Structure formats: structure tokens, C-alpha cells
PDB file of C-alpha atoms and ligand atoms in Angstrom:
ATOM      1  CA  MET A1039     289.469 -83.867   4.782  1.00  0.00           C
ATOM      2  CA  THR A1040     290.450 -81.924   1.626  1.00  0.00           C
ATOM      3  CA  VAL A1041     293.196 -84.458   0.874  1.00  0.00           C
ATOM      4  CA  SER A1042     290.806 -87.397   0.973  1.00  0.00           C
ATOM      5  CA  MET A1043     288.290 -85.404  -1.068  1.00  0.00           C
ATOM      6  CA  SER A1044     290.809 -84.736  -3.857  1.00  0.00           C
ATOM      7  CA  ALA A1045     291.876 -88.392  -3.733  1.00  0.00           C
ATOM      8  CA  VAL A1046     288.265 -89.423  -4.277  1.00  0.00           C
ATOM      9  CA  CYS A1047     287.962 -86.929  -7.137  1.00  0.00           C
ATOM     10  CA  LEU A1048     291.134 -88.245  -8.777  1.00  0.00           C
ATOM     11  CA  LYS A1049     289.875 -91.821  -8.523  1.00  0.00           C
ATOM     12  CA  LEU A1050     286.520 -90.834 -10.010  1.00  0.00           C
ATOM     13  CA  LEU A1051     288.252 -89.027 -12.870  1.00  0.00           C
ATOM     14  CA  THR A1052     290.458 -92.042 -13.599  1.00  0.00           C
ATOM     15  CA  ILE A1053     287.475 -94.396 -13.706  1.00  0.00           C
ATOM     16  CA  PHE A1054     285.532 -91.901 -15.813  1.00  0.00           C
ATOM     17  CA  TYR A1055     288.474 -91.703 -18.247  1.00  0.00           C
ATOM     18  CA  LEU A1056     288.698 -95.511 -18.410  1.00  0.00           C
ATOM     19  CA  CYS A1057     284.958 -95.712 -19.058  1.00  0.00           C
ATOM     20  CA  SER A1058     284.996 -93.135 -21.821  1.00  0.00           C
ATOM     21  CA  THR A1059     287.952 -94.798 -23.567  1.00  0.00           C
ATOM     22  CA  ALA A1060     286.265 -98.195 -23.164  1.00  0.00           C
ATOM     23  CA  LEU A1061     283.150 -96.850 -24.860  1.00  0.00           C
ATOM     24  CA  THR A1062     284.784 -95.014 -27.768  1.00  0.00           C
ATOM     25  CA  GLY A1063     285.183 -97.944 -30.185  1.00  0.00           C
ATOM     26  CA  SER A1064     288.024 -98.170 -32.656  1.00  0.00           C
ATOM     27  CA  GLY A1065     290.861 -95.716 -32.807  1.00  0.00           C
ATOM     28  CA  SER A1066     293.577 -95.233 -35.376  1.00  0.00           C
ATOM     29  CA  ASN A1067     296.762 -97.359 -35.443  1.00  0.00           C
ATOM     30  CA  GLY A1068     294.797-100.639 -35.576  1.00  0.00           C
ATOM     31  CA  VAL A1069     293.736-100.653 -31.932  1.00  0.00           C
ATOM     32  CA  VAL A1070     290.100-101.698 -31.621  1.00  0.00           C
ATOM     33  CA  ARG A1071     288.306-101.414 -28.281  1.00  0.00           C
ATOM     34  CA  LYS A1072     285.196-103.479 -27.697  1.00  0.00           C
ATOM     35  CA  ASP A1073     282.747-103.998 -24.880  1.00  0.00           C
ATOM     36  CA  PHE A1074     282.351-107.212 -22.947  1.00  0.00           C
ATOM     37  CA  LYS A1075     280.019-109.506 -25.001  1.00  0.00           C
ATOM     38  CA  GLY A1076     280.492-107.258 -28.050  1.00  0.00           C
ATOM     39  CA  SER A1077     281.639-108.404 -31.476  1.00  0.00           C
ATOM     40  CA  ILE A1078     284.407-107.593 -33.957  1.00  0.00           C
ATOM     41  CA  THR A1079     284.887-108.076 -37.688  1.00  0.00           C
ATOM     42  CA  ILE A1080     288.474-108.650 -38.721  1.00  0.00           C
ATOM     43  CA  GLN A1081     288.847-107.735 -42.394  1.00  0.00           C
ATOM     44  CA  CYS A1082     291.717-109.738 -43.807  1.00  0.00           C
ATOM     45  CA  ARG A1083     292.791-108.462 -47.212  1.00  0.00           C
ATOM     46  CA  PHE A1084     295.532-109.526 -49.611  1.00  0.00           C
ATOM     47  CA  THR A1085     296.311-107.490 -52.712  1.00  0.00           C
ATOM     48  CA  GLU A1086     299.738-108.501 -54.005  1.00  0.00           C
ATOM     49  CA  GLY A1087     299.747-111.963 -55.536  1.00  0.00           C
ATOM     50  CA  ASP A1088     297.821-115.191 -55.191  1.00  0.00           C
ATOM     51  CA  PRO A1089     298.215-116.821 -51.777  1.00  0.00           C
ATOM     52  CA  ASP A1090     297.469-120.511 -51.163  1.00  0.00           C
ATOM     53  CA  ASN A1091     296.034-120.204 -47.686  1.00  0.00           C
ATOM     54  CA  LEU A1092     295.161-117.851 -44.854  1.00  0.00           C
ATOM     55  CA  THR A1093     295.782-118.419 -41.171  1.00  0.00           C
ATOM     56  CA  VAL A1094     294.336-115.956 -38.667  1.00  0.00           C
ATOM     57  CA  LYS A1095     296.630-116.061 -35.675  1.00  0.00           C
ATOM     58  CA  LYS A1096     296.120-114.621 -32.244  1.00  0.00           C
ATOM     59  CA  GLY A1097     298.466-113.287 -29.606  1.00  0.00           C
ATOM     60  CA  LEU A1098     302.211-113.057 -29.334  1.00  0.00           C
ATOM     61  CA  SER A1099     302.377-116.853 -29.356  1.00  0.00           C
ATOM     62  CA  GLU A1100     300.484-116.796 -32.698  1.00  0.00           C
ATOM     63  CA  ASP A1101     297.870-119.387 -31.782  1.00  0.00           C
ATOM     64  CA  GLN A1102     295.779-120.428 -34.746  1.00  0.00           C
ATOM     65  CA  VAL A1103     292.232-119.078 -34.769  1.00  0.00           C
ATOM     66  CA  LEU A1104     291.152-119.884 -38.336  1.00  0.00           C
ATOM     67  CA  TYR A1105     292.670-121.702 -41.301  1.00  0.00           C
ATOM     68  CA  ARG A1106     291.309-121.437 -44.826  1.00  0.00           C
ATOM     69  CA  GLU A1107     292.650-122.806 -48.116  1.00  0.00           C
ATOM     70  CA  LYS A1108     292.441-121.110 -51.507  1.00  0.00           C
ATOM     71  CA  ASP A1109     290.028-123.396 -53.355  1.00  0.00           C
ATOM     72  CA  SER A1110     288.045-124.592 -50.387  1.00  0.00           C
ATOM     73  CA  GLU A1111     284.973-123.404 -48.550  1.00  0.00           C
ATOM     74  CA  LYS A1112     286.072-125.240 -45.434  1.00  0.00           C
ATOM     75  CA  ASN A1113     286.993-123.175 -42.400  1.00  0.00           C
ATOM     76  CA  THR A1114     289.098-124.833 -39.743  1.00  0.00           C
ATOM     77  CA  ILE A1115     288.211-122.984 -36.527  1.00  0.00           C
ATOM     78  CA  THR A1116     289.871-123.506 -33.166  1.00  0.00           C
ATOM     79  CA  ALA A1117     287.556-124.914 -30.473  1.00  0.00           C
ATOM     80  CA  GLU A1118     287.754-121.710 -28.395  1.00  0.00           C
ATOM     81  CA  PHE A1119     286.104-119.730 -31.232  1.00  0.00           C
ATOM     82  CA  ARG A1120     284.019-122.390 -33.001  1.00  0.00           C
ATOM     83  CA  SER A1121     280.624-121.425 -31.541  1.00  0.00           C
ATOM     84  CA  ARG A1122     281.024-117.682 -32.115  1.00  0.00           C
ATOM     85  CA  LEU A1123     283.069-117.196 -35.293  1.00  0.00           C
ATOM     86  CA  GLN A1124     281.679-116.676 -38.792  1.00  0.00           C
ATOM     87  CA  VAL A1125     283.501-116.151 -42.074  1.00  0.00           C
ATOM     88  CA  TYR A1126     282.195-114.043 -44.958  1.00  0.00           C
ATOM     89  CA  GLY A1127     283.610-113.030 -48.329  1.00  0.00           C
ATOM     90  CA  LYS A1128     285.693-114.655 -51.022  1.00  0.00           C
ATOM     91  CA  PHE A1129     289.260-115.896 -50.577  1.00  0.00           C
ATOM     92  CA  PRO A1130     291.716-114.224 -50.105  1.00  0.00           C
ATOM     93  CA  ASN A1131     289.605-111.297 -48.831  1.00  0.00           C
ATOM     94  CA  LEU A1132     287.670-112.563 -45.838  1.00  0.00           C
ATOM     95  CA  ASP A1133     285.633-110.888 -43.103  1.00  0.00           C
ATOM     96  CA  ILE A1134     285.945-112.766 -39.836  1.00  0.00           C
ATOM     97  CA  LEU A1135     283.172-112.011 -37.359  1.00  0.00           C
ATOM     98  CA  ILE A1136     283.794-112.972 -33.737  1.00  0.00           C
ATOM     99  CA  LYS A1137     280.913-112.546 -31.303  1.00  0.00           C
ATOM    100  CA  ASN A1138     280.464-112.658 -27.517  1.00  0.00           C
ATOM    101  CA  LEU A1139     283.865-111.174 -26.744  1.00  0.00           C
ATOM    102  CA  SER A1140     285.457-111.414 -23.322  1.00  0.00           C
ATOM    103  CA  SER A1141     288.678-110.041 -21.860  1.00  0.00           C
ATOM    104  CA  GLU A1142     290.434-113.321 -22.810  1.00  0.00           C
ATOM    105  CA  ASP A1143     290.021-112.337 -26.469  1.00  0.00           C
ATOM    106  CA  THR A1144     292.234-109.277 -25.919  1.00  0.00           C
ATOM    107  CA  GLY A1145     295.365-109.356 -28.047  1.00  0.00           C
ATOM    108  CA  PRO A1146     296.744-108.926 -31.550  1.00  0.00           C
ATOM    109  CA  TYR A1147     295.132-110.799 -34.463  1.00  0.00           C
ATOM    110  CA  TRP A1148     297.219-111.418 -37.557  1.00  0.00           C
ATOM    111  CA  CYS A1149     296.052-112.119 -41.092  1.00  0.00           C
ATOM    112  CA  THR A1150     298.912-114.304 -42.349  1.00  0.00           C
ATOM    113  CA  TYR A1151     298.861-115.528 -45.931  1.00  0.00           C
ATOM    114  CA  GLU A1152     301.133-118.196 -47.360  1.00  0.00           C
ATOM    115  CA  THR A1153     302.284-118.160 -50.947  1.00  0.00           C
ATOM    116  CA  PHE A1154     304.506-120.625 -52.736  1.00  0.00           C
ATOM    117  CA  ASN A1155     307.442-118.822 -54.280  1.00  0.00           C
ATOM    118  CA  LYS A1156     308.051-120.574 -57.618  1.00  0.00           C
ATOM    119  CA  LYS A1157     311.543-119.136 -58.008  1.00  0.00           C
ATOM    120  CA  THR A1158     312.929-120.205 -54.661  1.00  0.00           C
ATOM    121  CA  LYS A1159     310.520-123.155 -54.432  1.00  0.00           C
ATOM    122  CA  GLN A1160     309.898-122.131 -50.849  1.00  0.00           C
ATOM    123  CA  PRO A1161     306.662-121.146 -49.064  1.00  0.00           C
ATOM    124  CA  GLU A1162     306.536-117.491 -48.023  1.00  0.00           C
ATOM    125  CA  ILE A1163     304.530-116.002 -45.192  1.00  0.00           C
ATOM    126  CA  LYS A1164     303.116-112.533 -45.766  1.00  0.00           C
ATOM    127  CA  ILE A1165     301.005-110.428 -43.406  1.00  0.00           C
ATOM    128  CA  GLY A1166     297.933-109.073 -45.178  1.00  0.00           C
ATOM    129  CA  THR A1167     296.136-105.925 -44.157  1.00  0.00           C
ATOM    130  CA  GLY A1168     293.426-106.054 -41.507  1.00  0.00           C
ATOM    131  CA  SER A1169     295.538-107.197 -38.583  1.00  0.00           C
ATOM    132  CA  VAL A1170     294.230-105.586 -35.401  1.00  0.00           C
ATOM    133  CA  LEU A1171     295.030-105.207 -31.746  1.00  0.00           C
ATOM    134  CA  LEU A1172     291.791-106.023 -29.963  1.00  0.00           C
ATOM    135  CA  VAL A1173     291.149-104.733 -26.451  1.00  0.00           C
ATOM    136  CA  VAL A1174     288.020-106.055 -24.741  1.00  0.00           C
ATOM    137  CA  ALA A1175     286.806-104.386 -21.550  1.00  0.00           C
ATOM    138  CA  ASP A1176     286.207-107.032 -18.889  1.00  0.00           C
ATOM    139  CA  ALA A1177     282.970-107.399 -16.953  1.00  0.00           C
ATOM    140  CA  ASP A1178     284.736-105.819 -13.982  1.00  0.00           C
ATOM    141  CA  THR A1179     285.472-102.568 -15.851  1.00  0.00           C
ATOM    142  CA  GLU A1180     281.848-102.502 -16.970  1.00  0.00           C
ATOM    143  CA  LYS A1181     280.760-102.793 -13.337  1.00  0.00           C
ATOM    144  CA  LYS A1182     283.202-100.028 -12.362  1.00  0.00           C
ATOM    145  CA  CYS A1183     281.632 -97.845 -15.048  1.00  0.00           C
ATOM    146  CA  GLU A1184     278.167 -98.483 -13.637  1.00  0.00           C
ATOM    147  CA  ASP A1185     279.457 -97.697 -10.163  1.00  0.00           C
ATOM    148  CA  SER A1186     281.150 -94.553 -11.430  1.00  0.00           C
ATOM    149  CA  ASN A1187     277.897 -93.480 -13.085  1.00  0.00           C
ATOM    150  CA  LYS A1188     276.171 -94.008  -9.740  1.00  0.00           C
ATOM    151  CA  SER A1189     278.834 -91.963  -7.955  1.00  0.00           C
ATOM    152  CA  LEU A1190     278.557 -89.281 -10.647  1.00  0.00           C
ATOM    153  CA  VAL A1191     274.848 -89.020  -9.833  1.00  0.00           C
ATOM    154  CA  LEU A1192     275.731 -88.866  -6.151  1.00  0.00           C
ATOM    155  CA  VAL A1193     278.355 -86.182  -6.814  1.00  0.00           C
ATOM    156  CA  SER A1194     275.862 -84.044  -8.765  1.00  0.00           C
ATOM    157  CA  VAL A1195     273.316 -84.413  -5.960  1.00  0.00           C
ATOM    158  CA  VAL A1196     275.948 -83.336  -3.432  1.00  0.00           C
ATOM    159  CA  ILE A1197     277.025 -80.379  -5.620  1.00  0.00           C
ATOM    160  CA  THR A1198     273.397 -79.278  -6.015  1.00  0.00           C
ATOM    161  CA  ALA A1199     272.921 -79.538  -2.247  1.00  0.00           C
ATOM    162  CA  VAL A1200     276.080 -77.503  -1.628  1.00  0.00           C
ATOM    163  CA  VAL A1201     274.999 -74.824  -4.117  1.00  0.00           C
ATOM    164  CA  LEU A1202     271.544 -74.642  -2.516  1.00  0.00           C
ATOM    165  CA  LEU A1203     273.090 -74.456   0.942  1.00  0.00           C
ATOM    166  CA  THR A1204     275.450 -71.687  -0.190  1.00  0.00           C
ATOM    167  CA  ILE A1205     272.511 -69.716  -1.586  1.00  0.00           C
ATOM    168  CA  ILE A1206     270.542 -70.177   1.646  1.00  0.00           C
ATOM    169  CA  VAL A1207     273.531 -69.239   3.816  1.00  0.00           C
ATOM    170  CA  THR A1208     274.273 -66.163   1.642  1.00  0.00           C
ATOM    171  CA  PHE A1209     270.624 -65.160   1.909  1.00  0.00           C
ATOM    172  CA  CYS A1210     270.672 -65.590   5.707  1.00  0.00           C
ATOM    173  CA  ILE A1211     273.867 -63.531   5.999  1.00  0.00           C
ATOM    174  CA  TRP A1212     272.325 -60.841   3.794  1.00  0.00           C
ATOM    175  CA  ILE A1213     269.184 -60.751   5.943  1.00  0.00           C
ATOM    176  CA  LEU A1214     271.250 -60.550   9.138  1.00  0.00           C
ATOM    177  CA  LYS A1215     273.378 -57.751   7.670  1.00  0.00           C
ATOM    178  CA  THR A1216     270.393 -55.633   6.613  1.00  0.00           C
ATOM    179  CA  LYS A1217     268.851 -56.270  10.030  1.00  0.00           C
ATOM    180  CA  ASN A1218     272.101 -55.092  11.624  1.00  0.00           C
ATOM    181  CA  LEU A1219     272.051 -51.993   9.409  1.00  0.00           C
ATOM    182  CA  ARG A1220     268.553 -51.215  10.635  1.00  0.00           C
ATOM    183  CA  THR A1221     269.583 -51.718  14.257  1.00  0.00           C
ATOM    184  CA  THR A1222     272.690 -49.568  13.764  1.00  0.00           C
ATOM    185  CA  ALA A1223     270.488 -46.969  12.080  1.00  0.00           C
ATOM    186  CA  LYS A1224     268.211 -46.844  15.118  1.00  0.00           C
ATOM    187  CA  PRO A1225     270.636 -45.063  17.516  1.00  0.00           C
ATOM    188  CA  ARG A1226     270.999 -42.325  14.901  1.00  0.00           C
ATOM    189  CA  ARG A1227     267.253 -41.845  15.044  1.00  0.00           C
ATOM    190  CA  VAL A1228     267.561 -41.870  18.781  1.00  0.00           C
ATOM    191  CA  ALA A1229     270.247 -39.217  18.425  1.00  0.00           C
ATOM    192  CA  ASN A1230     267.879 -37.299  16.147  1.00  0.00           C
ATOM    193  CA  ASN A1231     265.186 -37.690  18.749  1.00  0.00           C
ATOM    194  CA  ASP A1232     267.656 -36.323  21.254  1.00  0.00           C
ATOM    195  CA  VAL A1233     268.182 -33.409  18.944  1.00  0.00           C
ATOM    196  CA  TYR A1234     264.441 -32.988  18.670  1.00  0.00           C
ATOM    197  CA  GLU A1235     264.161 -33.317  22.412  1.00  0.00           C
ATOM    198  CA  ASP A1236     266.960 -30.799  22.776  1.00  0.00           C
ATOM    199  CA  MET A1237     265.148 -28.493  20.399  1.00  0.00           C
ATOM    200  CA  ARG A1238     261.896 -29.109  22.218  1.00  0.00           C
ATOM    201  CA  GLY A1239     263.831 -28.305  25.320  1.00  0.00           C
ATOM    202  CA  THR A1240     265.001 -25.008  23.848  1.00  0.00           C
ATOM    203  CA  ILE A1241     261.489 -24.246  22.605  1.00  0.00           C
ATOM    204  CA  ARG A1242     260.167 -24.973  26.050  1.00  0.00           C
ATOM    205  CA  ARG A1243     262.775 -22.659  27.459  1.00  0.00           C
TER     206      ARG A1243
HETATM  207  C1  NAG B 435     279.267-115.986 -24.132  1.00  0.00           C
HETATM  208  O1  NAG B 435     280.440-116.488 -23.553  1.00  0.00           O
HETATM  209  C2  NAG B 435     280.302-116.918 -22.216  1.00  0.00           C
HETATM  210  C3  NAG B 435     281.674-117.332 -21.732  1.00  0.00           C
HETATM  211  O2  NAG B 435     282.617-116.321 -21.964  1.00  0.00           O
HETATM  212  C4  NAG B 435     279.296-118.043 -22.153  1.00  0.00           C
HETATM  213  O3  NAG B 435     279.135-118.444 -20.816  1.00  0.00           O
HETATM  214  C5  NAG B 435     277.973-117.568 -22.733  1.00  0.00           C
HETATM  215  O4  NAG B 435     277.067-118.644 -22.769  1.00  0.00           O
HETATM  216  C6  NAG B 435     278.174-117.016 -24.132  1.00  0.00           C
HETATM  217  N1  NAG B 435     276.937-116.444 -24.617  1.00  0.00           N
HETATM  218  C7  NAG B 435     276.491-116.621 -25.845  1.00  0.00           C
HETATM  219  C8  NAG B 435     275.219-115.912 -26.191  1.00  0.00           C
HETATM  220  O5  NAG B 435     277.065-117.311 -26.641  1.00  0.00           O
HETATM  221  C1  NAG B 436     299.809-123.083 -47.032  1.00  0.00           C
HETATM  222  O1  NAG B 436     300.418-122.765 -48.257  1.00  0.00           O
HETATM  223  C2  NAG B 436     301.835-122.872 -48.277  1.00  0.00           C
HETATM  224  C3  NAG B 436     302.360-122.371 -49.610  1.00  0.00           C
HETATM  225  O2  NAG B 436     301.778-123.074 -50.668  1.00  0.00           O
HETATM  226  C4  NAG B 436     302.238-124.334 -48.031  1.00  0.00           C
HETATM  227  O3  NAG B 436     303.633-124.451 -48.019  1.00  0.00           O
HETATM  228  C5  NAG B 436     301.654-124.737 -46.661  1.00  0.00           C
HETATM  229  O4  NAG B 436     301.934-126.106 -46.435  1.00  0.00           O
HETATM  230  C6  NAG B 436     300.160-124.506 -46.624  1.00  0.00           C
HETATM  231  N1  NAG B 436     299.689-124.746 -45.258  1.00  0.00           N
HETATM  232  C7  NAG B 436     299.022-125.845 -44.924  1.00  0.00           C
HETATM  233  C8  NAG B 436     298.679-125.971 -43.492  1.00  0.00           C
HETATM  234  O5  NAG B 436     298.718-126.661 -45.756  1.00  0.00           O
END
């Protein structure tokens, strides 16, 4: 009974922890947590030099999300993101807004700039600032959070009931005890009466 109770408590705590971390947006070290159907703005910045193009890449396989050239307003957006991606700002510093996030969008996003090195006559890839690791809570986690909120309500109701019950039981015990005291006090009075009776007896004598 107590073992299963503590197991339930542990599970509730874990879910509660997951929920609270899912809800506390961005942290340090470039990890950004977002809700299911939320949105993110990736702020790609480049300070050193004059790059020719920017490619926003996603994941460890570095799939292309967005490609933009220096003197062009044209954004080449991958089909997966086309309906929900917007680009703001002036090259090379671009804000990339992605809406309607789902758990499939979880992963690292890289701001990779290419420059042409005139000395070596070779293109160079440089990572700008603004790369993030995006973590999107899935619909399932959201549902678990709702469930955990429900169970939290249930738990508080149960705790309130237990507290009330404890108060009632304590009160009952207290009443019984005082009643017992009165009943144990009675024989003494009886004894007193005996004394009185004894005295009456001596008076009568
Ligand atoms: C959001 O994305 C889902 C698929 O992940 C799609 O079914 C839904 O229509 C999209 N909603 C909006 C408002 O774009
Ligand atoms: C981006 O710029 C680099 C450096 O100038 C160039 O080598 C590369 O071909 C460009 N990328 C595309 C897709 O044109």
C-alpha cells in the first residue's frame, strides 16, 4: 500500500517536473524549449566579414531549411517549412520565424555562412551566432501535463479530505477521553459519598 503510494507520488513528481521544464521557455547554453504549436525566432547574425550566402541547416544531418544569397531578396525554403517560415531583417543578419512547431522540429539549427576566401580562392563555411538547439514538447507531453494537473487537483482534494478526517478523528478521541475522565471521576464522587455516608453513619451513631 505505502510502496504503491510512493510510486504514484514519484510518477506525479516526474511528470510535474517535465511539465514545468516544458513550460519554462528558453534556457542558457542555446537550448530553447517550445510548446507544441508554438513558434521560434532564430536570430542568425554574422559580424566578421562579408559572407556571400546563408544556409540555415537543421539536425545532425544538416538538412537545408533556408537558403539566402547576399544581394537577393529571394528565400529558398524547404517544402517542410514553406507554409510556416518567415524571414525578416537585412542580410547577413536575419530573423527566421518558424510557426506551428511540432516534435518533429526538435533538433539543432545552424546559421552557416559561406564566404569566398580571396587568398586561398576557396569558399569557407563559418557558423554565425544564433544557432540553437530547439526542443518542442509533443502533443502527448501536453496531454500528460493536463492529466497531471487533473491528478494534482485530485491529490489536493484527497489531502484536504485526509486533513478534515484527522481533525474529526482527533476531536472524537478528545471527546471520548474527556468523557472517560468524567466517568473515572464519578467513582471518586461515589467514594466521597461513601465518606459522607460513613460520616452520616457516625453522626447517626
Ligand atoms: C500545423 O501543423 C499541423 C501538422 O503538424 C497541420 O495539420 C496544421 O494544419 C497546422 N496548423 C496551422 C495553423 O498551420
Ligand atoms: C555560397 O557562397 C560560396 C562562397 O562564395 C560559394 O562558393 C557557394 O557556391 C555559394 N552557394 C551556393 C549554393 O551558391
